[in-house]
Amino acid sequence: MAELIAADKAMDAALALLSAGEVVAIPTETVYGLAGDATNGEAVARIFEAKGRPRFNPLIAHVADMAMAERIGVFDPLSRNLAEKFWPGPLTLVVPLRPEAGIHPLVTAGLDTIALRMPMGFGGKLIARLGRPLAAPSANTSGKISSTSGEAVASDLGGRIPLVVDGGSTPVGLESTIVKVEDGKVRMLRPGGVAASEIEALAGAPLLRGATAGIEAPGMLASHYAPGAALRLNVGKVGAGEALLGFGPERAEGWQQARAFLNLSETGDLREAATNLFAHLQALDRSGAASIAVEPVPSDELGEAINDRLARAAAPRDNLHV
Ligand code: AMP
Ligand code: MG
């Protein structure tokens, strides 16, 4: 059962857990977040596991200050102005990711952009002390509404996480507004705690709305990293010239002939498999194989999200923009 500790006493316990790759529920000004070190794949996998999320959608990375944000993302002048005006606060900016920033690919679901936000209060102080960004979706079981009090988090997720930092009720009470600057114009990807009119006042132009092809929106295939190679799932036998993505100790027939081989987890550990998923797909894609054969992955626990991601990557390419 999670410990529920008041925010003014919880800093050291939260730091210790996060440094050890654990997840911690924290208050932010929007809703409670389920936070993990964004540079640690196992911590990020634990977030999905604790939420029971059936999909790996990209998460928001939370930063302590503008310097940390600029080390992770590339800020055009308008994005920087928006950050300076609304941070810390309930505005999330999607910007190009700096690949060398050390953000684990499970945070961005393999995308080359990243959603960044600087939270107020406990979260901001925690990130500054940790010195690393925190990935943090809302602290609730997948499909349930976001929690706005420490007790609500504890009763929902308490059995699955070690610590809930109790900061009372969250002042904004709804999620952050997500925007992305495209060619000098601001697109709103999700409405939230900062009103469109406030952003329009700064941008000097009406916001674009909705997602465009290539931009993340929940359920949009086009948004996600799609390998150039075709994917063949639940494979028992490797075809000529194929690369092989394995899972567990047993190999598909003909695996010695694979053009390239990587294993999501030798021991069949789904959390390890989740942390390796995007990096392994990208590496096998770079091997130049026209097709990647994928061994069966069980669909319990994190396996559901892994299989969802694999099915999307295997979908015919002309379905990518639906
Ligand atoms: P939450 O699960 O409430 O933290 O929501 C995260 C939101 O941020 C989701 O709607 C994502 O689709 C969105 N998001 C995260 N990363 C990106 C990105 N790189 N591009 C566009 N949207 C993103
Ligand atoms: Mg949520």
mmCIF file of C-alpha atoms and ligand atoms in Angstrom:
data_model
loop_
_atom_site.group_PDB
_atom_site.id
_atom_site.type_symbol
_atom_site.label_atom_id
_atom_site.label_comp_id
_atom_site.label_asym_id
_atom_site.label_seq_id
_atom_site.Cartn_x
_atom_site.Cartn_y
_atom_site.Cartn_z
ATOM 1 C CA MET A 1 0.000 0.000 0.000
ATOM 2 C CA ALA A 2 1.275 3.463 -0.864
ATOM 3 C CA GLU A 3 2.398 5.760 1.883
ATOM 4 C CA LEU A 4 0.511 9.065 1.850
ATOM 5 C CA ILE A 5 2.907 11.812 3.004
ATOM 6 C CA ALA A 6 2.171 15.541 3.183
ATOM 7 C CA ALA A 7 4.058 17.517 0.538
ATOM 8 C CA ASP A 8 6.045 19.565 3.063
ATOM 9 C CA LYS A 9 7.545 16.363 4.485
ATOM 10 C CA ALA A 10 7.755 14.197 1.375
ATOM 11 C CA MET A 11 10.681 15.627 -0.591
ATOM 12 C CA ASP A 12 13.401 13.224 0.604
ATOM 13 C CA ALA A 13 11.251 10.105 0.279
ATOM 14 C CA ALA A 14 10.136 11.131 -3.214
ATOM 15 C CA LEU A 15 13.731 11.830 -4.292
ATOM 16 C CA ALA A 16 14.949 8.485 -2.987
ATOM 17 C CA LEU A 17 12.227 6.541 -4.805
ATOM 18 C CA LEU A 18 12.614 8.441 -8.084
ATOM 19 C CA SER A 19 16.402 8.011 -7.993
ATOM 20 C CA ALA A 20 15.823 4.271 -7.590
ATOM 21 C CA GLY A 21 13.649 4.151 -10.735
ATOM 22 C CA GLU A 22 10.356 3.970 -8.829
ATOM 23 C CA VAL A 23 7.199 5.936 -9.557
ATOM 24 C CA VAL A 24 5.643 8.487 -7.192
ATOM 25 C CA ALA A 25 2.298 10.282 -7.361
ATOM 26 C CA ILE A 26 2.795 14.031 -6.963
ATOM 27 C CA PRO A 27 0.524 17.063 -6.774
ATOM 28 C CA THR A 28 0.790 19.584 -9.597
ATOM 29 C CA GLU A 29 -1.362 22.638 -10.281
ATOM 30 C CA THR A 30 -3.345 20.723 -12.934
ATOM 31 C CA VAL A 31 -4.106 17.233 -11.581
ATOM 32 C CA TYR A 32 -2.031 14.679 -9.660
ATOM 33 C CA GLY A 33 0.741 13.203 -11.798
ATOM 34 C CA LEU A 34 2.232 9.718 -11.718
ATOM 35 C CA ALA A 35 5.893 10.640 -12.037
ATOM 36 C CA GLY A 36 8.966 8.671 -13.038
ATOM 37 C CA ASP A 37 12.475 9.613 -14.196
ATOM 38 C CA ALA A 38 12.081 10.388 -17.919
ATOM 39 C CA THR A 39 15.620 9.167 -18.610
ATOM 40 C CA ASN A 40 14.995 5.736 -17.056
ATOM 41 C CA GLY A 41 13.087 3.296 -19.269
ATOM 42 C CA GLU A 42 12.182 0.999 -16.424
ATOM 43 C CA ALA A 43 10.663 3.884 -14.461
ATOM 44 C CA VAL A 44 8.631 4.936 -17.506
ATOM 45 C CA ALA A 45 7.457 1.346 -18.054
ATOM 46 C CA ARG A 46 6.322 1.279 -14.408
ATOM 47 C CA ILE A 47 4.113 4.321 -15.089
ATOM 48 C CA PHE A 48 2.239 2.468 -17.838
ATOM 49 C CA GLU A 49 2.097 -0.645 -15.683
ATOM 50 C CA ALA A 50 0.669 1.136 -12.641
ATOM 51 C CA LYS A 51 -1.959 2.927 -14.737
ATOM 52 C CA GLY A 52 -2.849 -0.274 -16.594
ATOM 53 C CA ARG A 53 -2.644 1.727 -19.819
ATOM 54 C CA PRO A 54 -3.384 -0.433 -22.850
ATOM 55 C CA ARG A 55 -1.391 1.881 -25.123
ATOM 56 C CA PHE A 56 1.988 3.569 -25.203
ATOM 57 C CA ASN A 57 0.943 7.112 -25.971
ATOM 58 C CA PRO A 58 3.598 9.795 -25.548
ATOM 59 C CA LEU A 59 3.877 11.353 -22.102
ATOM 60 C CA ILE A 60 4.543 14.904 -21.007
ATOM 61 C CA ALA A 61 8.058 15.478 -19.630
ATOM 62 C CA HIS A 62 8.117 17.938 -16.751
ATOM 63 C CA VAL A 63 11.085 20.257 -16.258
ATOM 64 C CA ALA A 64 12.314 22.514 -13.468
ATOM 65 C CA ASP A 65 13.441 25.505 -15.499
ATOM 66 C CA MET A 66 14.023 26.879 -18.977
ATOM 67 C CA ALA A 67 17.623 25.641 -19.063
ATOM 68 C CA MET A 68 16.449 22.043 -18.537
ATOM 69 C CA ALA A 69 13.741 22.527 -21.172
ATOM 70 C CA GLU A 70 16.263 23.820 -23.725
ATOM 71 C CA ARG A 71 18.572 20.882 -23.093
ATOM 72 C CA ILE A 72 15.706 18.544 -24.062
ATOM 73 C CA GLY A 73 13.813 20.404 -26.781
ATOM 74 C CA VAL A 74 14.509 22.918 -29.550
ATOM 75 C CA PHE A 75 12.630 26.161 -28.916
ATOM 76 C CA ASP A 76 11.684 28.477 -31.766
ATOM 77 C CA PRO A 77 11.148 32.124 -30.700
ATOM 78 C CA LEU A 78 7.349 31.813 -30.327
ATOM 79 C CA SER A 79 7.601 28.608 -28.264
ATOM 80 C CA ARG A 80 10.134 30.370 -26.059
ATOM 81 C CA ASN A 81 7.808 33.358 -25.630
ATOM 82 C CA LEU A 82 4.955 31.036 -24.676
ATOM 83 C CA ALA A 83 7.151 29.265 -22.140
ATOM 84 C CA GLU A 84 8.318 32.546 -20.657
ATOM 85 C CA LYS A 85 4.778 33.848 -20.334
ATOM 86 C CA PHE A 86 2.983 30.724 -19.055
ATOM 87 C CA TRP A 87 5.638 28.722 -17.183
ATOM 88 C CA PRO A 88 5.492 27.517 -14.545
ATOM 89 C CA GLY A 89 1.862 26.732 -15.288
ATOM 90 C CA PRO A 90 -0.673 24.554 -17.101
ATOM 91 C CA LEU A 91 0.692 24.915 -20.649
ATOM 92 C CA THR A 92 2.465 22.065 -22.459
ATOM 93 C CA LEU A 93 4.618 22.822 -25.502
ATOM 94 C CA VAL A 94 5.398 20.201 -28.145
ATOM 95 C CA VAL A 95 8.831 20.917 -29.634
ATOM 96 C CA PRO A 96 11.485 18.970 -31.589
ATOM 97 C CA LEU A 97 13.369 16.567 -29.328
ATOM 98 C CA ARG A 98 17.140 16.779 -28.966
ATOM 99 C CA PRO A 99 18.091 13.116 -29.488
ATOM 100 C CA GLU A 100 21.148 13.493 -27.250
ATOM 101 C CA ALA A 101 19.031 14.665 -24.297
ATOM 102 C CA GLY A 102 18.780 11.154 -22.863
ATOM 103 C CA ILE A 103 14.970 11.049 -22.803
ATOM 104 C CA HIS A 104 13.917 7.406 -22.931
ATOM 105 C CA PRO A 105 12.050 6.600 -26.206
ATOM 106 C CA LEU A 106 9.107 5.180 -24.228
ATOM 107 C CA VAL A 107 8.379 8.774 -23.088
ATOM 108 C CA THR A 108 7.912 10.034 -26.651
ATOM 109 C CA ALA A 109 6.623 6.715 -28.050
ATOM 110 C CA GLY A 110 9.531 6.929 -30.469
ATOM 111 C CA LEU A 111 8.499 10.360 -31.867
ATOM 112 C CA ASP A 112 11.059 13.031 -32.714
ATOM 113 C CA THR A 113 9.094 15.661 -30.819
ATOM 114 C CA ILE A 114 8.525 16.000 -27.089
ATOM 115 C CA ALA A 115 5.790 17.521 -24.944
ATOM 116 C CA LEU A 116 7.327 19.713 -22.206
ATOM 117 C CA ARG A 117 5.840 21.520 -19.240
ATOM 118 C CA MET A 118 7.170 23.317 -16.171
ATOM 119 C CA PRO A 119 4.888 22.685 -13.183
ATOM 120 C CA MET A 120 4.409 24.941 -10.162
ATOM 121 C CA GLY A 121 4.904 24.032 -6.535
ATOM 122 C CA PHE A 122 6.072 20.664 -5.232
ATOM 123 C CA GLY A 123 6.601 19.146 -8.692
ATOM 124 C CA GLY A 124 8.867 21.972 -9.825
ATOM 125 C CA LYS A 125 10.969 21.799 -6.646
ATOM 126 C CA LEU A 126 11.213 18.029 -6.869
ATOM 127 C CA ILE A 127 12.484 18.133 -10.458
ATOM 128 C CA ALA A 128 15.030 20.824 -9.573
ATOM 129 C CA ARG A 129 16.333 18.684 -6.695
ATOM 130 C CA LEU A 130 16.399 15.525 -8.811
ATOM 131 C CA GLY A 131 18.132 17.364 -11.660
ATOM 132 C CA ARG A 132 16.300 15.258 -14.223
ATOM 133 C CA PRO A 133 12.970 15.604 -16.054
ATOM 134 C CA LEU A 134 9.965 13.624 -14.852
ATOM 135 C CA ALA A 135 7.534 11.899 -17.189
ATOM 136 C CA ALA A 136 4.108 12.209 -15.582
ATOM 137 C CA PRO A 137 0.673 11.430 -16.980
ATOM 138 C CA SER A 138 -2.335 11.826 -14.719
ATOM 139 C CA ALA A 139 -2.240 9.634 -11.611
ATOM 140 C CA ASN A 140 -5.259 7.454 -12.248
ATOM 141 C CA THR A 141 -6.055 3.993 -13.543
ATOM 142 C CA SER A 142 -6.403 4.095 -17.311
ATOM 143 C CA GLY A 143 -9.951 5.017 -18.290
ATOM 144 C CA LYS A 144 -10.801 6.642 -14.961
ATOM 145 C CA ILE A 145 -10.980 10.373 -14.412
ATOM 146 C CA SER A 146 -7.916 12.284 -13.263
ATOM 147 C CA SER A 147 -7.392 12.611 -9.527
ATOM 148 C CA THR A 148 -7.348 16.032 -7.898
ATOM 149 C CA SER A 149 -6.612 14.994 -4.314
ATOM 150 C CA GLY A 150 -4.048 12.784 -2.603
ATOM 151 C CA GLU A 151 -6.759 10.565 -1.111
ATOM 152 C CA ALA A 152 -8.295 9.989 -4.537
ATOM 153 C CA VAL A 153 -4.911 8.874 -5.888
ATOM 154 C CA ALA A 154 -4.280 6.625 -2.902
ATOM 155 C CA SER A 155 -7.624 4.886 -3.185
ATOM 156 C CA ASP A 156 -7.226 4.367 -6.939
ATOM 157 C CA LEU A 157 -3.509 3.529 -7.367
ATOM 158 C CA GLY A 158 -2.422 2.989 -3.768
ATOM 159 C CA GLY A 159 -1.982 -0.755 -4.121
ATOM 160 C CA ARG A 160 0.353 -0.360 -7.066
ATOM 161 C CA ILE A 161 2.708 2.491 -6.176
ATOM 162 C CA PRO A 162 4.964 3.121 -3.165
ATOM 163 C CA LEU A 163 4.218 6.794 -2.406
ATOM 164 C CA VAL A 164 1.525 9.419 -2.850
ATOM 165 C CA VAL A 165 2.681 12.945 -2.051
ATOM 166 C CA ASP A 166 -0.339 14.726 -0.622
ATOM 167 C CA GLY A 167 -0.545 18.382 -1.597
ATOM 168 C CA GLY A 168 -4.261 18.787 -0.943
ATOM 169 C CA SER A 169 -6.577 19.601 -3.812
ATOM 170 C CA THR A 170 -5.041 20.757 -7.085
ATOM 171 C CA PRO A 171 -5.734 24.441 -7.881
ATOM 172 C CA VAL A 172 -6.483 24.181 -11.625
ATOM 173 C CA GLY A 173 -8.149 20.772 -11.491
ATOM 174 C CA LEU A 174 -7.935 20.024 -15.205
ATOM 175 C CA GLU A 175 -5.131 18.969 -17.513
ATOM 176 C CA SER A 176 -2.692 21.313 -19.219
ATOM 177 C CA THR A 177 -3.398 22.948 -22.553
ATOM 178 C CA ILE A 178 -1.146 21.356 -25.195
ATOM 179 C CA VAL A 179 0.114 23.483 -28.092
ATOM 180 C CA LYS A 180 2.626 23.105 -30.880
ATOM 181 C CA VAL A 181 4.116 25.907 -32.946
ATOM 182 C CA GLU A 182 4.031 25.167 -36.677
ATOM 183 C CA ASP A 183 5.602 27.682 -39.074
ATOM 184 C CA GLY A 184 5.060 30.544 -36.654
ATOM 185 C CA LYS A 185 1.450 29.587 -35.891
ATOM 186 C CA VAL A 186 0.188 27.989 -32.700
ATOM 187 C CA ARG A 187 -1.862 24.797 -32.975
ATOM 188 C CA MET A 188 -3.898 23.700 -29.962
ATOM 189 C CA LEU A 189 -3.696 19.907 -29.635
ATOM 190 C CA ARG A 190 -5.685 19.724 -26.389
ATOM 191 C CA PRO A 191 -7.634 22.388 -24.507
ATOM 192 C CA GLY A 192 -6.814 22.681 -20.815
ATOM 193 C CA GLY A 193 -5.837 24.969 -17.966
ATOM 194 C CA VAL A 194 -4.658 27.926 -20.091
ATOM 195 C CA ALA A 195 -7.460 29.471 -22.170
ATOM 196 C CA ALA A 196 -7.056 29.706 -25.945
ATOM 197 C CA SER A 197 -7.744 33.452 -25.724
ATOM 198 C CA GLU A 198 -4.726 33.942 -23.450
ATOM 199 C CA ILE A 199 -2.476 32.164 -25.948
ATOM 200 C CA GLU A 200 -4.014 34.062 -28.871
ATOM 201 C CA ALA A 201 -3.301 37.350 -27.083
ATOM 202 C CA LEU A 202 0.388 36.483 -26.957
ATOM 203 C CA ALA A 203 0.589 34.875 -30.405
ATOM 204 C CA GLY A 204 -1.356 37.742 -32.032
ATOM 205 C CA ALA A 205 -3.349 35.322 -34.209
ATOM 206 C CA PRO A 206 -6.161 32.779 -33.852
ATOM 207 C CA LEU A 207 -5.069 29.294 -32.849
ATOM 208 C CA LEU A 208 -5.121 26.437 -35.318
ATOM 209 C CA ARG A 209 -7.171 23.571 -33.909
ATOM 210 C CA GLY A 210 -7.004 19.821 -34.011
ATOM 211 C CA ALA A 211 -4.160 17.609 -35.079
ATOM 212 C CA THR A 212 -2.611 17.498 -38.537
ATOM 213 C CA ALA A 213 -1.107 14.409 -40.147
ATOM 214 C CA GLY A 214 2.095 13.546 -38.387
ATOM 215 C CA ILE A 215 1.010 15.169 -35.174
ATOM 216 C CA GLU A 216 0.008 13.204 -32.161
ATOM 217 C CA ALA A 217 -3.617 12.955 -31.177
ATOM 218 C CA PRO A 218 -4.935 10.084 -29.132
ATOM 219 C CA GLY A 219 -5.485 7.108 -31.414
ATOM 220 C CA MET A 220 -3.863 8.627 -34.489
ATOM 221 C CA LEU A 221 -1.616 6.102 -36.116
ATOM 222 C CA ALA A 222 0.220 8.723 -38.135
ATOM 223 C CA SER A 223 1.466 10.286 -34.974
ATOM 224 C CA HIS A 224 3.482 7.322 -33.929
ATOM 225 C CA TYR A 225 6.877 6.162 -34.986
ATOM 226 C CA ALA A 226 6.330 3.820 -37.929
ATOM 227 C CA PRO A 227 9.263 1.700 -39.043
ATOM 228 C CA GLY A 228 10.194 1.754 -42.721
ATOM 229 C CA ALA A 229 10.252 -2.042 -42.710
ATOM 230 C CA ALA A 230 7.066 -4.115 -42.779
ATOM 231 C CA LEU A 231 6.268 -5.985 -39.569
ATOM 232 C CA ARG A 232 5.147 -9.614 -39.391
ATOM 233 C CA LEU A 233 3.679 -10.501 -35.996
ATOM 234 C CA ASN A 234 3.443 -13.710 -33.927
ATOM 235 C CA VAL A 235 6.037 -15.332 -36.121
ATOM 236 C CA GLY A 236 7.064 -18.975 -35.608
ATOM 237 C CA LYS A 237 9.473 -19.078 -38.535
ATOM 238 C CA VAL A 238 11.807 -16.365 -39.831
ATOM 239 C CA GLY A 239 11.680 -15.652 -43.591
ATOM 240 C CA ALA A 240 14.677 -15.063 -45.861
ATOM 241 C CA GLY A 241 16.298 -11.678 -45.322
ATOM 242 C CA GLU A 242 14.057 -10.772 -42.394
ATOM 243 C CA ALA A 243 15.234 -9.139 -39.192
ATOM 244 C CA LEU A 244 13.942 -10.739 -35.992
ATOM 245 C CA LEU A 245 12.541 -9.102 -32.883
ATOM 246 C CA GLY A 246 12.497 -11.769 -30.205
ATOM 247 C CA PHE A 247 10.819 -12.172 -26.859
ATOM 248 C CA GLY A 248 11.791 -14.616 -24.145
ATOM 249 C CA PRO A 249 14.251 -17.518 -24.094
ATOM 250 C CA GLU A 250 12.822 -19.539 -27.003
ATOM 251 C CA ARG A 251 13.623 -18.685 -30.614
ATOM 252 C CA ALA A 252 11.496 -18.816 -33.752
ATOM 253 C CA GLU A 253 12.571 -21.360 -36.314
ATOM 254 C CA GLY A 254 15.326 -20.134 -38.656
ATOM 255 C CA TRP A 255 16.414 -17.392 -36.290
ATOM 256 C CA GLN A 256 20.108 -17.999 -37.057
ATOM 257 C CA GLN A 257 19.454 -16.782 -40.607
ATOM 258 C CA ALA A 258 17.908 -13.499 -39.483
ATOM 259 C CA ARG A 259 19.583 -10.431 -40.972
ATOM 260 C CA ALA A 260 19.612 -8.861 -37.516
ATOM 261 C CA PHE A 261 18.296 -10.046 -34.169
ATOM 262 C CA LEU A 262 17.368 -8.247 -30.973
ATOM 263 C CA ASN A 263 15.492 -9.609 -27.988
ATOM 264 C CA LEU A 264 12.933 -7.470 -26.144
ATOM 265 C CA SER A 265 13.663 -9.518 -23.022
ATOM 266 C CA GLU A 266 15.709 -12.705 -22.722
ATOM 267 C CA THR A 267 13.828 -13.671 -19.577
ATOM 268 C CA GLY A 268 10.370 -12.791 -20.889
ATOM 269 C CA ASP A 269 9.990 -9.776 -18.594
ATOM 270 C CA LEU A 270 7.286 -7.471 -19.976
ATOM 271 C CA ARG A 271 8.593 -4.366 -18.231
ATOM 272 C CA GLU A 272 12.026 -4.884 -19.758
ATOM 273 C CA ALA A 273 10.373 -5.553 -23.117
ATOM 274 C CA ALA A 274 8.470 -2.262 -22.898
ATOM 275 C CA THR A 275 11.634 -0.306 -22.226
ATOM 276 C CA ASN A 276 13.356 -1.900 -25.232
ATOM 277 C CA LEU A 277 10.439 -1.746 -27.675
ATOM 278 C CA PHE A 278 11.012 1.541 -29.512
ATOM 279 C CA ALA A 279 14.804 1.417 -29.505
ATOM 280 C CA HIS A 280 14.842 -2.175 -30.811
ATOM 281 C CA LEU A 281 12.303 -1.436 -33.559
ATOM 282 C CA GLN A 282 14.380 1.547 -34.641
ATOM 283 C CA ALA A 283 17.618 -0.457 -34.587
ATOM 284 C CA LEU A 284 16.154 -3.354 -36.608
ATOM 285 C CA ASP A 285 14.707 -0.861 -39.062
ATOM 286 C CA ARG A 286 18.198 0.576 -39.528
ATOM 287 C CA SER A 287 19.496 -2.919 -40.364
ATOM 288 C CA GLY A 288 17.957 -2.385 -43.795
ATOM 289 C CA ALA A 289 15.706 -5.470 -43.686
ATOM 290 C CA ALA A 290 12.515 -5.062 -45.703
ATOM 291 C CA SER A 291 10.590 -6.989 -43.067
ATOM 292 C CA ILE A 292 10.868 -7.443 -39.312
ATOM 293 C CA ALA A 293 9.535 -10.742 -37.957
ATOM 294 C CA VAL A 294 8.263 -10.455 -34.390
ATOM 295 C CA GLU A 295 7.958 -13.404 -32.031
ATOM 296 C CA PRO A 296 4.741 -13.694 -30.001
ATOM 297 C CA VAL A 297 4.495 -11.441 -26.944
ATOM 298 C CA PRO A 298 1.885 -12.372 -24.320
ATOM 299 C CA SER A 299 -0.867 -9.788 -24.007
ATOM 300 C CA ASP A 300 -1.301 -9.590 -20.253
ATOM 301 C CA GLU A 301 -0.080 -6.612 -18.178
ATOM 302 C CA LEU A 302 2.264 -4.376 -20.224
ATOM 303 C CA GLY A 303 1.996 -6.921 -23.037
ATOM 304 C CA GLU A 304 -1.317 -5.364 -24.043
ATOM 305 C CA ALA A 305 0.357 -2.019 -24.789
ATOM 306 C CA ILE A 306 3.308 -3.745 -26.457
ATOM 307 C CA ASN A 307 0.979 -5.696 -28.754
ATOM 308 C CA ASP A 308 -1.097 -2.592 -29.486
ATOM 309 C CA ARG A 309 2.068 -0.779 -30.560
ATOM 310 C CA LEU A 310 3.256 -3.697 -32.677
ATOM 311 C CA ALA A 311 -0.146 -3.991 -34.359
ATOM 312 C CA ARG A 312 -0.044 -0.296 -35.247
ATOM 313 C CA ALA A 313 3.459 -0.626 -36.624
ATOM 314 C CA ALA A 314 2.320 -3.637 -38.686
ATOM 315 C CA ALA A 315 -0.799 -1.932 -40.078
ATOM 316 C CA PRO A 316 -0.804 -1.252 -43.829
ATOM 317 C CA ARG A 317 0.855 2.105 -44.468
ATOM 318 C CA ASP A 318 -2.097 3.647 -46.324
ATOM 319 C CA ASN A 319 -4.064 3.323 -43.085
ATOM 320 C CA LEU A 320 -1.583 5.546 -41.348
ATOM 321 C CA HIS A 321 -3.496 8.743 -41.865
ATOM 322 C CA VAL A 322 -6.961 7.671 -40.800
HETATM 323 P P1 AMP B 1 -1.485 12.915 -20.318
HETATM 324 O O1 AMP B 1 -1.592 11.454 -20.517
HETATM 325 O O2 AMP B 1 -2.672 13.534 -19.676
HETATM 326 O O3 AMP B 1 -0.184 13.323 -19.697
HETATM 327 O O4 AMP B 1 -1.508 13.531 -21.760
HETATM 328 C C1 AMP B 1 -0.390 13.612 -22.567
HETATM 329 C C2 AMP B 1 -0.856 14.222 -23.837
HETATM 330 O O5 AMP B 1 0.249 14.808 -24.484
HETATM 331 C C3 AMP B 1 -1.464 13.214 -24.771
HETATM 332 O O6 AMP B 1 -2.674 13.683 -25.279
HETATM 333 C C4 AMP B 1 -0.428 13.124 -25.867
HETATM 334 O O7 AMP B 1 -1.045 12.827 -27.065
HETATM 335 C C5 AMP B 1 0.226 14.490 -25.840
HETATM 336 N N1 AMP B 1 1.600 14.445 -26.303
HETATM 337 C C6 AMP B 1 2.652 13.959 -25.652
HETATM 338 N N2 AMP B 1 3.767 14.015 -26.426
HETATM 339 C C7 AMP B 1 3.399 14.554 -27.589
HETATM 340 C C8 AMP B 1 4.083 14.862 -28.804
HETATM 341 N N3 AMP B 1 5.378 14.618 -28.957
HETATM 342 N N4 AMP B 1 3.370 15.405 -29.802
HETATM 343 C C9 AMP B 1 2.074 15.678 -29.644
HETATM 344 N N5 AMP B 1 1.365 15.404 -28.541
HETATM 345 C C10 AMP B 1 2.011 14.847 -27.518
HETATM 346 MG MG MG B 2 -5.067 11.134 -17.985
#
